[in-house]
Amino acid sequence: MRQKVSEESSGYFGPFGGRFVPETLIHALEELEEAYERYRDDPDFVEERDRLARDFVGRPTPFMFAERLTRKWGGADVWFKREDLAHTGAHKINNALGQILLADRMGKERIIAETGAGQHGVATATVAALYGKECVVYMGEEDIRRQAPNVVRMKLLGTEVRPVTSGARTLKDATSEAIRDWVANVEDTHYIIGSVVGPAPYPRIVRDLQSVIGHEIEAQANKRFGATPDAVVACVGGGSNAIGAFHPFVGRDGVRLIGVEAAGRGIETGEHGASLTEGSPGVLHGNLSYVLQTEGGQIREAHSISAGLDYPSVGPEHAYLKDNALAEYVSVTDADALEGFTTCCRLEGIIPALETSHAIFHAETVAKELGPGKNLVINISGRGDKDVAVVAEALGVDAREAEEVSGEG
Ligand SMILES: *Cc1c(COP(=O)(O)O)cnc(C)c1O
């Protein structure tokens, strides 16, 4: 057994994490931490969370053998953990649900959130509607353009979507704006952060809420193939679906944990979102982690074809796992993610999120390294309905054009 994360209750994962925020937020973070410690094992809280996870979210999500992918790659057996089948179409709902329960118990009537791909915004708008809370979501203008269907969903759910026009008009800018709102309205407002990022205690709370994924994987793997997976592969934006899938396996011998970041237009172009593989330690949005920055310490703009991976930092626990060789991290380009996307559509009948497609592409390499007789799990973090316009543009698919008759049908 290798060393497990030790100092987390202090808000640190090794040297990473912490609480680098304006004075006005310290009290709110302490209040959140106290509420979490008080309710996490409270029978009423646990009953409400588990009941809604089952009846509202649809948990446990299925665990599926990807038979045609397994045959095509010719290596390990490939399994899909189907978070795309969770209510609202991604893992984000696991966290949003847990946090609205905490907000409700803290007596907060107003909810704010940031969103990139819009999946976290939709998940937050959804639980805010369920609990009758006022909700405001900050979203970069560039992401509003890329993920228009999710903007409409949030509005239908009664949430106000506030466009953010600063910087690259993506996730980093939306997060900065949400933090500004929180500083101004902290008395009656709870900020539902969408990933394992931000100041302590968020990385730990979001990790715990998402670890339902890993616990289900462990039980389902045992039932289906009578063993622990040999590898778990997940995409990494802020890192919440990956940490959730990895958590029960961290420090266990014989389980490779592989996080896949966005290499965007290619690492060498500088236009990517690979904070762990290319960044260096720095502070962004209240915590110390790997950050994409210039030599002078200015935060660099990230790029990815998938809005959910388009972020110049990553959760502090991933920084810790990387530095202690408890998980491996690689990166995959926009073009390769599109290939992973198409492969999954054609071979498994599932349109995956573009974020997830990064993990799918890299899983081929891992499946071949492991070889037949081993078991590899890909966390299918979300479905790709939100991405069809971006993919159609990238691949030149036009709905109005008559399909050319192809010999292969
Ligand atoms: C938001 C999102 C991601 C990236 O966020 P993580 O916190 O890294 O999980 C990945 N996949 C999907 C489908 C998403 O919506």
Short mmCIF file of C-alpha atoms and ligand atoms in Angstrom, two decimals:
data_model
loop_
_atom_site.label_atom_id
_atom_site.label_comp_id
_atom_site.label_asym_id
_atom_site.label_seq_id
_atom_site.Cartn_x
_atom_site.Cartn_y
_atom_site.Cartn_z
CA MET A 1 0.00 0.00 0.00
CA ARG A 2 1.46 3.32 -1.03
CA GLN A 3 0.88 6.47 0.97
CA LYS A 4 -2.64 7.86 0.84
CA VAL A 5 -3.60 11.52 0.94
CA SER A 6 -2.92 12.50 4.53
CA GLU A 7 -3.33 16.15 5.34
CA GLU A 8 -6.62 16.77 3.62
CA SER A 9 -8.61 17.88 6.66
CA SER A 10 -6.14 20.79 6.90
CA GLY A 11 -7.23 21.86 3.42
CA TYR A 12 -3.93 20.71 1.90
CA PHE A 13 -2.93 17.76 -0.23
CA GLY A 14 0.81 17.73 0.46
CA PRO A 15 1.86 21.30 -0.43
CA PHE A 16 -1.17 21.86 -2.71
CA GLY A 17 -4.59 23.31 -1.96
CA GLY A 18 -5.14 25.90 0.74
CA ARG A 19 -7.43 28.88 1.01
CA PHE A 20 -6.06 31.90 -0.87
CA VAL A 21 -9.12 34.16 -0.77
CA PRO A 22 -10.18 37.67 0.30
CA GLU A 23 -10.89 38.05 4.04
CA THR A 24 -14.65 38.37 3.42
CA LEU A 25 -14.84 34.76 2.21
CA ILE A 26 -13.01 33.11 5.10
CA HIS A 27 -16.10 33.06 7.28
CA ALA A 28 -18.26 31.55 4.52
CA LEU A 29 -15.68 28.82 3.89
CA GLU A 30 -15.51 28.02 7.61
CA GLU A 31 -19.31 27.91 7.74
CA LEU A 32 -19.34 25.50 4.79
CA GLU A 33 -16.69 23.31 6.38
CA GLU A 34 -18.62 23.17 9.66
CA ALA A 35 -21.86 22.32 7.86
CA TYR A 36 -20.10 19.57 5.93
CA GLU A 37 -18.56 18.04 9.05
CA ARG A 38 -21.92 18.23 10.81
CA TYR A 39 -24.07 16.73 8.06
CA ARG A 40 -21.87 14.35 6.04
CA ASP A 41 -22.77 11.39 8.27
CA ASP A 42 -26.07 12.77 9.56
CA PRO A 43 -28.75 10.09 8.94
CA ASP A 44 -31.32 12.60 7.55
CA PHE A 45 -28.74 14.11 5.20
CA VAL A 46 -27.53 10.72 4.01
CA GLU A 47 -31.11 9.45 3.52
CA GLU A 48 -32.13 12.53 1.50
CA ARG A 49 -28.96 12.41 -0.64
CA ASP A 50 -29.20 8.68 -1.33
CA ARG A 51 -32.93 8.82 -2.07
CA LEU A 52 -32.50 11.66 -4.58
CA ALA A 53 -29.42 10.00 -6.06
CA ARG A 54 -31.62 6.99 -6.76
CA ASP A 55 -34.99 8.53 -7.71
CA PHE A 56 -33.91 11.85 -9.25
CA VAL A 57 -30.42 11.16 -10.67
CA GLY A 58 -30.87 7.48 -11.56
CA ARG A 59 -28.00 5.99 -9.55
CA PRO A 60 -26.33 3.61 -9.63
CA THR A 61 -25.39 4.37 -13.24
CA PRO A 62 -24.80 1.28 -15.42
CA PHE A 63 -21.47 -0.47 -15.96
CA MET A 64 -21.24 -1.70 -19.53
CA PHE A 65 -18.91 -4.05 -21.39
CA ALA A 66 -17.76 -2.24 -24.56
CA GLU A 67 -17.54 -5.33 -26.68
CA ARG A 68 -16.84 -3.92 -30.14
CA LEU A 69 -14.19 -1.48 -28.84
CA THR A 70 -12.55 -4.34 -26.95
CA ARG A 71 -12.42 -6.41 -30.15
CA LYS A 72 -11.13 -3.52 -32.28
CA TRP A 73 -8.34 -2.57 -29.89
CA GLY A 74 -7.36 -6.19 -29.21
CA GLY A 75 -6.09 -5.59 -25.67
CA ALA A 76 -7.73 -5.47 -22.26
CA ASP A 77 -11.48 -5.82 -21.81
CA VAL A 78 -12.95 -2.32 -21.98
CA TRP A 79 -15.76 -1.27 -19.61
CA PHE A 80 -17.76 1.96 -19.61
CA LYS A 81 -18.94 3.60 -16.39
CA ARG A 82 -22.05 5.34 -17.71
CA GLU A 83 -22.16 8.77 -16.02
CA ASP A 84 -23.65 10.00 -19.31
CA LEU A 85 -26.85 8.28 -18.17
CA ALA A 86 -27.10 10.30 -14.96
CA HIS A 87 -29.87 12.93 -14.94
CA THR A 88 -28.84 16.00 -16.97
CA GLY A 89 -26.26 13.95 -18.87
CA ALA A 90 -23.02 14.10 -16.88
CA HIS A 91 -21.42 13.42 -13.50
CA LYS A 92 -21.82 17.10 -12.47
CA ILE A 93 -25.21 16.38 -10.87
CA ASN A 94 -23.59 14.23 -8.11
CA ASN A 95 -21.81 17.29 -6.76
CA ALA A 96 -24.60 19.81 -7.38
CA LEU A 97 -27.08 17.62 -5.50
CA GLY A 98 -24.86 17.20 -2.45
CA GLN A 99 -24.10 20.92 -2.32
CA ILE A 100 -27.73 22.06 -2.61
CA LEU A 101 -28.53 19.86 0.39
CA LEU A 102 -25.77 21.64 2.34
CA ALA A 103 -26.90 25.08 1.12
CA ASP A 104 -30.44 24.32 2.22
CA ARG A 105 -29.31 23.30 5.69
CA MET A 106 -27.17 26.46 5.92
CA GLY A 107 -30.29 28.51 5.14
CA LYS A 108 -28.93 29.98 1.89
CA GLU A 109 -31.72 30.99 -0.48
CA ARG A 110 -29.56 32.17 -3.39
CA ILE A 111 -27.27 29.90 -5.44
CA ILE A 112 -24.52 30.92 -7.85
CA ALA A 113 -22.25 28.85 -10.07
CA GLU A 114 -19.74 29.12 -12.90
CA THR A 115 -19.92 26.93 -15.94
CA GLY A 116 -17.77 26.05 -18.96
CA ALA A 117 -19.45 23.40 -21.06
CA GLY A 118 -22.72 24.33 -19.39
CA GLN A 119 -23.08 20.90 -17.78
CA HIS A 120 -22.36 22.23 -14.29
CA GLY A 121 -24.66 25.18 -14.94
CA VAL A 122 -27.45 22.82 -16.00
CA ALA A 123 -26.86 20.54 -12.99
CA THR A 124 -26.96 23.54 -10.64
CA ALA A 125 -30.05 25.04 -12.32
CA THR A 126 -31.69 21.62 -11.97
CA VAL A 127 -31.11 21.21 -8.23
CA ALA A 128 -31.95 24.89 -7.63
CA ALA A 129 -35.33 24.28 -9.28
CA LEU A 130 -35.82 21.14 -7.20
CA TYR A 131 -35.21 23.10 -3.98
CA GLY A 132 -36.92 26.34 -5.06
CA LYS A 133 -33.77 28.51 -4.87
CA GLU A 134 -32.93 31.63 -6.85
CA CYS A 135 -30.04 30.77 -9.19
CA VAL A 136 -27.49 32.77 -11.21
CA VAL A 137 -24.91 31.06 -13.46
CA TYR A 138 -21.84 32.84 -14.86
CA MET A 139 -20.73 31.68 -18.30
CA GLY A 140 -18.15 33.05 -20.74
CA GLU A 141 -19.50 34.45 -24.00
CA GLU A 142 -17.32 32.06 -26.01
CA ASP A 143 -18.81 29.09 -24.13
CA ILE A 144 -22.34 30.48 -24.57
CA ARG A 145 -21.66 30.34 -28.31
CA ARG A 146 -20.16 26.82 -28.20
CA GLN A 147 -22.75 25.31 -25.86
CA ALA A 148 -25.99 27.08 -26.78
CA PRO A 149 -28.29 24.11 -26.03
CA ASN A 150 -27.18 24.11 -22.39
CA VAL A 151 -27.86 27.86 -22.09
CA VAL A 152 -31.45 27.26 -23.19
CA ARG A 153 -31.79 24.38 -20.70
CA MET A 154 -30.66 26.60 -17.80
CA LYS A 155 -33.12 29.32 -18.80
CA LEU A 156 -35.97 26.81 -19.04
CA LEU A 157 -35.13 25.67 -15.50
CA GLY A 158 -35.56 29.23 -14.26
CA THR A 159 -31.90 30.21 -13.90
CA GLU A 160 -30.43 33.54 -14.93
CA VAL A 161 -27.38 33.06 -17.18
CA ARG A 162 -24.96 36.02 -16.93
CA PRO A 163 -22.57 36.32 -19.89
CA VAL A 164 -18.93 37.03 -18.97
CA THR A 165 -17.01 39.17 -21.46
CA SER A 166 -13.56 39.43 -19.84
CA GLY A 167 -10.41 37.51 -20.86
CA ALA A 168 -10.88 34.61 -23.25
CA ARG A 169 -14.57 34.58 -22.23
CA THR A 170 -14.35 30.96 -21.03
CA LEU A 171 -14.35 29.02 -17.75
CA LYS A 172 -11.53 30.88 -15.94
CA ASP A 173 -13.27 34.22 -16.50
CA ALA A 174 -16.67 32.85 -15.45
CA THR A 175 -15.11 31.49 -12.24
CA SER A 176 -13.50 34.84 -11.41
CA GLU A 177 -16.86 36.55 -11.91
CA ALA A 178 -18.69 34.02 -9.70
CA ILE A 179 -16.13 34.58 -6.91
CA ARG A 180 -16.70 38.36 -7.22
CA ASP A 181 -20.47 37.83 -6.84
CA TRP A 182 -19.90 35.63 -3.80
CA VAL A 183 -17.72 38.25 -2.08
CA ALA A 184 -20.53 40.80 -2.57
CA ASN A 185 -23.44 38.55 -1.53
CA VAL A 186 -21.91 36.03 0.84
CA GLU A 187 -24.58 36.37 3.56
CA ASP A 188 -27.48 34.77 1.67
CA THR A 189 -25.61 33.04 -1.18
CA HIS A 190 -23.99 29.63 -1.56
CA TYR A 191 -21.47 29.20 -4.38
CA ILE A 192 -21.69 25.70 -5.90
CA ILE A 193 -18.22 25.21 -7.41
CA GLY A 194 -18.36 22.66 -10.23
CA SER A 195 -15.11 20.77 -9.81
CA VAL A 196 -12.43 19.74 -7.29
CA VAL A 197 -10.96 23.25 -7.45
CA GLY A 198 -11.28 26.48 -5.49
CA PRO A 199 -10.34 27.16 -1.85
CA ALA A 200 -10.60 24.53 0.91
CA PRO A 201 -12.91 22.82 1.75
CA TYR A 202 -14.30 22.65 -1.82
CA PRO A 203 -11.77 20.20 -3.34
CA ARG A 204 -12.45 17.68 -0.58
CA ILE A 205 -16.26 18.12 -0.52
CA VAL A 206 -16.57 17.81 -4.30
CA ARG A 207 -14.21 14.79 -4.28
CA ASP A 208 -16.29 13.05 -1.62
CA LEU A 209 -19.54 13.75 -3.48
CA GLN A 210 -18.10 12.46 -6.76
CA SER A 211 -16.47 9.39 -5.22
CA VAL A 212 -19.84 7.64 -5.55
CA ILE A 213 -18.58 6.94 -9.10
CA GLY A 214 -15.51 5.03 -7.89
CA HIS A 215 -17.38 3.17 -5.18
CA GLU A 216 -19.93 2.00 -7.73
CA ILE A 217 -17.14 1.00 -10.15
CA GLU A 218 -15.53 -1.09 -7.42
CA ALA A 219 -18.76 -2.93 -6.58
CA GLN A 220 -19.80 -3.35 -10.23
CA ALA A 221 -16.35 -4.58 -11.30
CA ASN A 222 -16.40 -7.13 -8.54
CA LYS A 223 -19.81 -8.36 -9.59
CA ARG A 224 -19.10 -8.41 -13.34
CA PHE A 225 -15.55 -9.74 -13.54
CA GLY A 226 -14.76 -10.63 -9.96
CA ALA A 227 -11.75 -8.35 -9.58
CA THR A 228 -10.54 -4.79 -9.15
CA PRO A 229 -9.98 -2.97 -12.48
CA ASP A 230 -6.39 -2.99 -13.75
CA ALA A 231 -6.77 0.59 -14.95
CA VAL A 232 -9.24 3.47 -14.65
CA VAL A 233 -9.05 6.17 -17.33
CA ALA A 234 -10.82 9.54 -17.07
CA CYS A 235 -10.55 12.99 -18.63
CA VAL A 236 -9.29 15.87 -16.48
CA GLY A 237 -10.54 19.43 -16.65
CA GLY A 238 -10.79 20.61 -13.06
CA GLY A 239 -10.56 16.93 -12.27
CA SER A 240 -13.82 16.01 -10.53
CA ASN A 241 -14.96 13.04 -12.62
CA ALA A 242 -11.42 11.64 -12.54
CA ILE A 243 -10.97 12.06 -8.76
CA GLY A 244 -14.44 10.59 -8.23
CA ALA A 245 -13.57 7.51 -10.28
CA PHE A 246 -10.03 7.19 -8.83
CA HIS A 247 -10.69 7.86 -5.16
CA PRO A 248 -11.32 4.35 -3.76
CA PHE A 249 -8.33 3.01 -5.71
CA VAL A 250 -5.71 5.60 -4.76
CA GLY A 251 -2.66 3.94 -3.24
CA ARG A 252 -3.74 0.42 -4.19
CA ASP A 253 -1.14 -1.67 -5.95
CA GLY A 254 -2.10 -3.05 -9.33
CA VAL A 255 -4.61 -0.35 -10.32
CA ARG A 256 -3.31 2.21 -12.81
CA LEU A 257 -5.11 5.55 -12.54
CA ILE A 258 -4.75 7.63 -15.70
CA GLY A 259 -5.94 11.20 -16.14
CA VAL A 260 -6.22 12.62 -19.66
CA GLU A 261 -5.85 16.37 -20.17
CA ALA A 262 -6.49 18.49 -23.26
CA ALA A 263 -3.47 18.99 -25.54
CA GLY A 264 -5.68 21.31 -27.64
CA ARG A 265 -4.02 22.29 -30.94
CA GLY A 266 -0.84 20.51 -29.76
CA ILE A 267 1.37 21.05 -26.72
CA GLU A 268 4.05 22.68 -28.92
CA THR A 269 1.60 25.40 -30.07
CA GLY A 270 1.06 26.56 -26.48
CA GLU A 271 -2.71 26.37 -27.11
CA HIS A 272 -3.85 23.63 -24.75
CA GLY A 273 -5.30 22.92 -21.31
CA ALA A 274 -2.63 20.52 -20.01
CA SER A 275 -1.95 22.10 -16.60
CA LEU A 276 -0.51 18.97 -15.00
CA THR A 277 1.73 17.95 -17.87
CA GLU A 278 2.87 21.48 -18.85
CA GLY A 279 2.09 23.80 -15.94
CA SER A 280 3.97 24.75 -12.78
CA PRO A 281 2.83 25.41 -9.20
CA GLY A 282 0.88 28.64 -8.76
CA VAL A 283 -2.28 30.10 -7.24
CA LEU A 284 -5.54 30.44 -9.16
CA HIS A 285 -9.08 30.75 -7.80
CA GLY A 286 -8.12 30.29 -4.18
CA ASN A 287 -5.80 27.28 -4.20
CA LEU A 288 -2.23 26.30 -5.01
CA SER A 289 -1.93 23.77 -7.81
CA TYR A 290 -0.39 23.27 -11.24
CA VAL A 291 -1.24 26.31 -13.36
CA LEU A 292 -0.51 27.36 -16.92
CA GLN A 293 1.45 30.59 -16.46
CA THR A 294 4.08 32.78 -18.05
CA GLU A 295 7.55 33.10 -16.51
CA GLY A 296 6.32 36.31 -14.92
CA GLY A 297 3.46 34.43 -13.21
CA GLN A 298 0.63 35.67 -15.46
CA ILE A 299 -2.09 33.06 -15.99
CA ARG A 300 -2.06 31.86 -19.60
CA GLU A 301 -5.23 31.28 -21.61
CA ALA A 302 -6.08 27.61 -22.04
CA HIS A 303 -7.49 26.10 -25.23
CA SER A 304 -9.50 22.96 -25.88
CA ILE A 305 -12.17 21.99 -28.37
CA SER A 306 -14.13 20.86 -25.31
CA ALA A 307 -15.30 23.70 -23.09
CA GLY A 308 -15.12 21.50 -19.98
CA LEU A 309 -11.34 20.97 -20.33
CA ASP A 310 -10.61 24.58 -21.29
CA TYR A 311 -9.17 25.66 -17.91
CA PRO A 312 -5.57 26.71 -17.08
CA SER A 313 -5.41 24.92 -13.72
CA VAL A 314 -6.49 21.65 -12.10
CA GLY A 315 -7.65 20.46 -8.69
CA PRO A 316 -4.89 20.41 -6.01
CA GLU A 317 -5.39 16.73 -5.19
CA HIS A 318 -4.39 15.83 -8.76
CA ALA A 319 -1.20 17.87 -8.32
CA TYR A 320 -0.50 15.81 -5.21
CA LEU A 321 -1.29 12.48 -6.93
CA LYS A 322 0.99 13.41 -9.83
CA ASP A 323 3.95 14.47 -7.68
CA ASN A 324 3.68 11.26 -5.64
CA ALA A 325 3.24 9.01 -8.69
CA LEU A 326 -0.13 7.85 -7.35
CA ALA A 327 -1.72 8.59 -10.75
CA GLU A 328 -0.41 9.14 -14.31
CA TYR A 329 -1.31 12.08 -16.51
CA VAL A 330 -1.16 12.39 -20.29
CA SER A 331 -2.67 14.76 -22.85
CA VAL A 332 -4.66 14.29 -26.07
CA THR A 333 -5.16 16.83 -28.91
CA ASP A 334 -8.45 18.20 -30.26
CA ALA A 335 -8.00 16.11 -33.43
CA ASP A 336 -7.40 12.89 -31.49
CA ALA A 337 -10.38 13.60 -29.23
CA LEU A 338 -12.54 13.92 -32.37
CA GLU A 339 -11.27 10.50 -33.44
CA GLY A 340 -12.16 9.04 -30.03
CA PHE A 341 -15.59 10.66 -30.34
CA THR A 342 -16.28 9.14 -33.77
CA THR A 343 -14.98 5.71 -32.74
CA CYS A 344 -17.31 5.61 -29.74
CA CYS A 345 -20.32 6.73 -31.83
CA ARG A 346 -19.74 4.15 -34.55
CA LEU A 347 -18.65 1.17 -32.46
CA GLU A 348 -20.69 1.49 -29.29
CA GLY A 349 -23.75 3.53 -30.32
CA ILE A 350 -22.98 6.20 -27.74
CA ILE A 351 -22.38 9.87 -28.56
CA PRO A 352 -19.91 10.87 -25.82
CA ALA A 353 -19.07 14.36 -24.59
CA LEU A 354 -15.99 15.87 -26.24
CA GLU A 355 -14.35 15.95 -22.80
CA THR A 356 -14.89 12.21 -22.39
CA SER A 357 -13.62 11.62 -25.95
CA HIS A 358 -10.11 12.53 -24.77
CA ALA A 359 -10.21 9.61 -22.31
CA ILE A 360 -11.66 7.27 -24.93
CA PHE A 361 -8.86 8.07 -27.39
CA HIS A 362 -6.09 7.44 -24.89
CA ALA A 363 -7.73 4.28 -23.54
CA GLU A 364 -6.69 2.46 -26.74
CA THR A 365 -3.02 2.85 -25.79
CA VAL A 366 -3.68 1.66 -22.24
CA ALA A 367 -5.79 -1.31 -23.40
CA LYS A 368 -2.92 -2.44 -25.63
CA GLU A 369 -0.33 -1.94 -22.88
CA LEU A 370 -2.37 -4.03 -20.44
CA GLY A 371 -3.16 -6.74 -22.97
CA PRO A 372 -5.91 -9.40 -23.10
CA GLY A 373 -7.29 -10.80 -19.85
CA LYS A 374 -7.00 -7.45 -18.05
CA ASN A 375 -9.83 -5.00 -17.35
CA LEU A 376 -9.84 -1.31 -18.16
CA VAL A 377 -12.61 1.09 -17.08
CA ILE A 378 -13.28 4.34 -18.94
CA ASN A 379 -15.33 6.86 -17.01
CA ILE A 380 -17.86 8.09 -19.57
CA SER A 381 -18.23 11.45 -17.82
CA GLY A 382 -21.04 12.76 -20.02
CA ARG A 383 -23.07 12.53 -23.18
CA GLY A 384 -22.32 14.53 -26.29
CA ASP A 385 -25.66 16.07 -27.24
CA LYS A 386 -24.29 19.50 -26.25
CA ASP A 387 -21.32 19.02 -28.60
CA VAL A 388 -22.95 17.99 -31.87
CA ALA A 389 -22.77 21.52 -33.37
CA VAL A 390 -19.04 21.84 -32.58
CA VAL A 391 -18.31 18.36 -33.93
CA ALA A 392 -20.43 18.90 -37.05
CA GLU A 393 -18.43 22.05 -37.78
CA ALA A 394 -15.08 20.35 -37.12
CA LEU A 395 -15.90 17.29 -39.22
CA GLY A 396 -17.84 19.15 -41.94
CA VAL A 397 -21.15 17.36 -41.33
CA ASP A 398 -24.08 19.40 -42.69
CA ALA A 399 -27.63 18.39 -41.76
CA ARG A 400 -29.11 20.12 -44.81
CA GLU A 401 -26.87 18.39 -47.32
CA ALA A 402 -27.99 15.14 -48.92
CA GLU A 403 -25.84 12.27 -47.63
CA GLU A 404 -23.43 11.04 -50.26
CA VAL A 405 -24.03 7.42 -51.07
CA SER A 406 -21.15 5.58 -49.54
CA GLY A 407 -20.11 2.11 -50.64
CA GLU A 408 -19.84 0.92 -47.06
CA GLY A 409 -23.37 2.04 -46.13
C1 LIG B 1 -17.37 19.40 -16.82
C2 LIG B 1 -17.09 18.16 -17.53
C3 LIG B 1 -15.79 17.57 -17.52
C4 LIG B 1 -14.61 18.23 -16.87
O1 LIG B 1 -14.72 18.47 -15.51
P1 LIG B 1 -14.00 17.58 -14.42
O2 LIG B 1 -14.18 18.35 -13.16
O3 LIG B 1 -12.56 17.46 -14.83
O4 LIG B 1 -14.67 16.27 -14.40
C5 LIG B 1 -15.62 16.34 -18.13
N1 LIG B 1 -16.63 15.72 -18.77
C6 LIG B 1 -17.86 16.25 -18.82
C7 LIG B 1 -18.93 15.52 -19.55
C8 LIG B 1 -18.13 17.48 -18.21
O5 LIG B 1 -19.36 18.00 -18.27
#
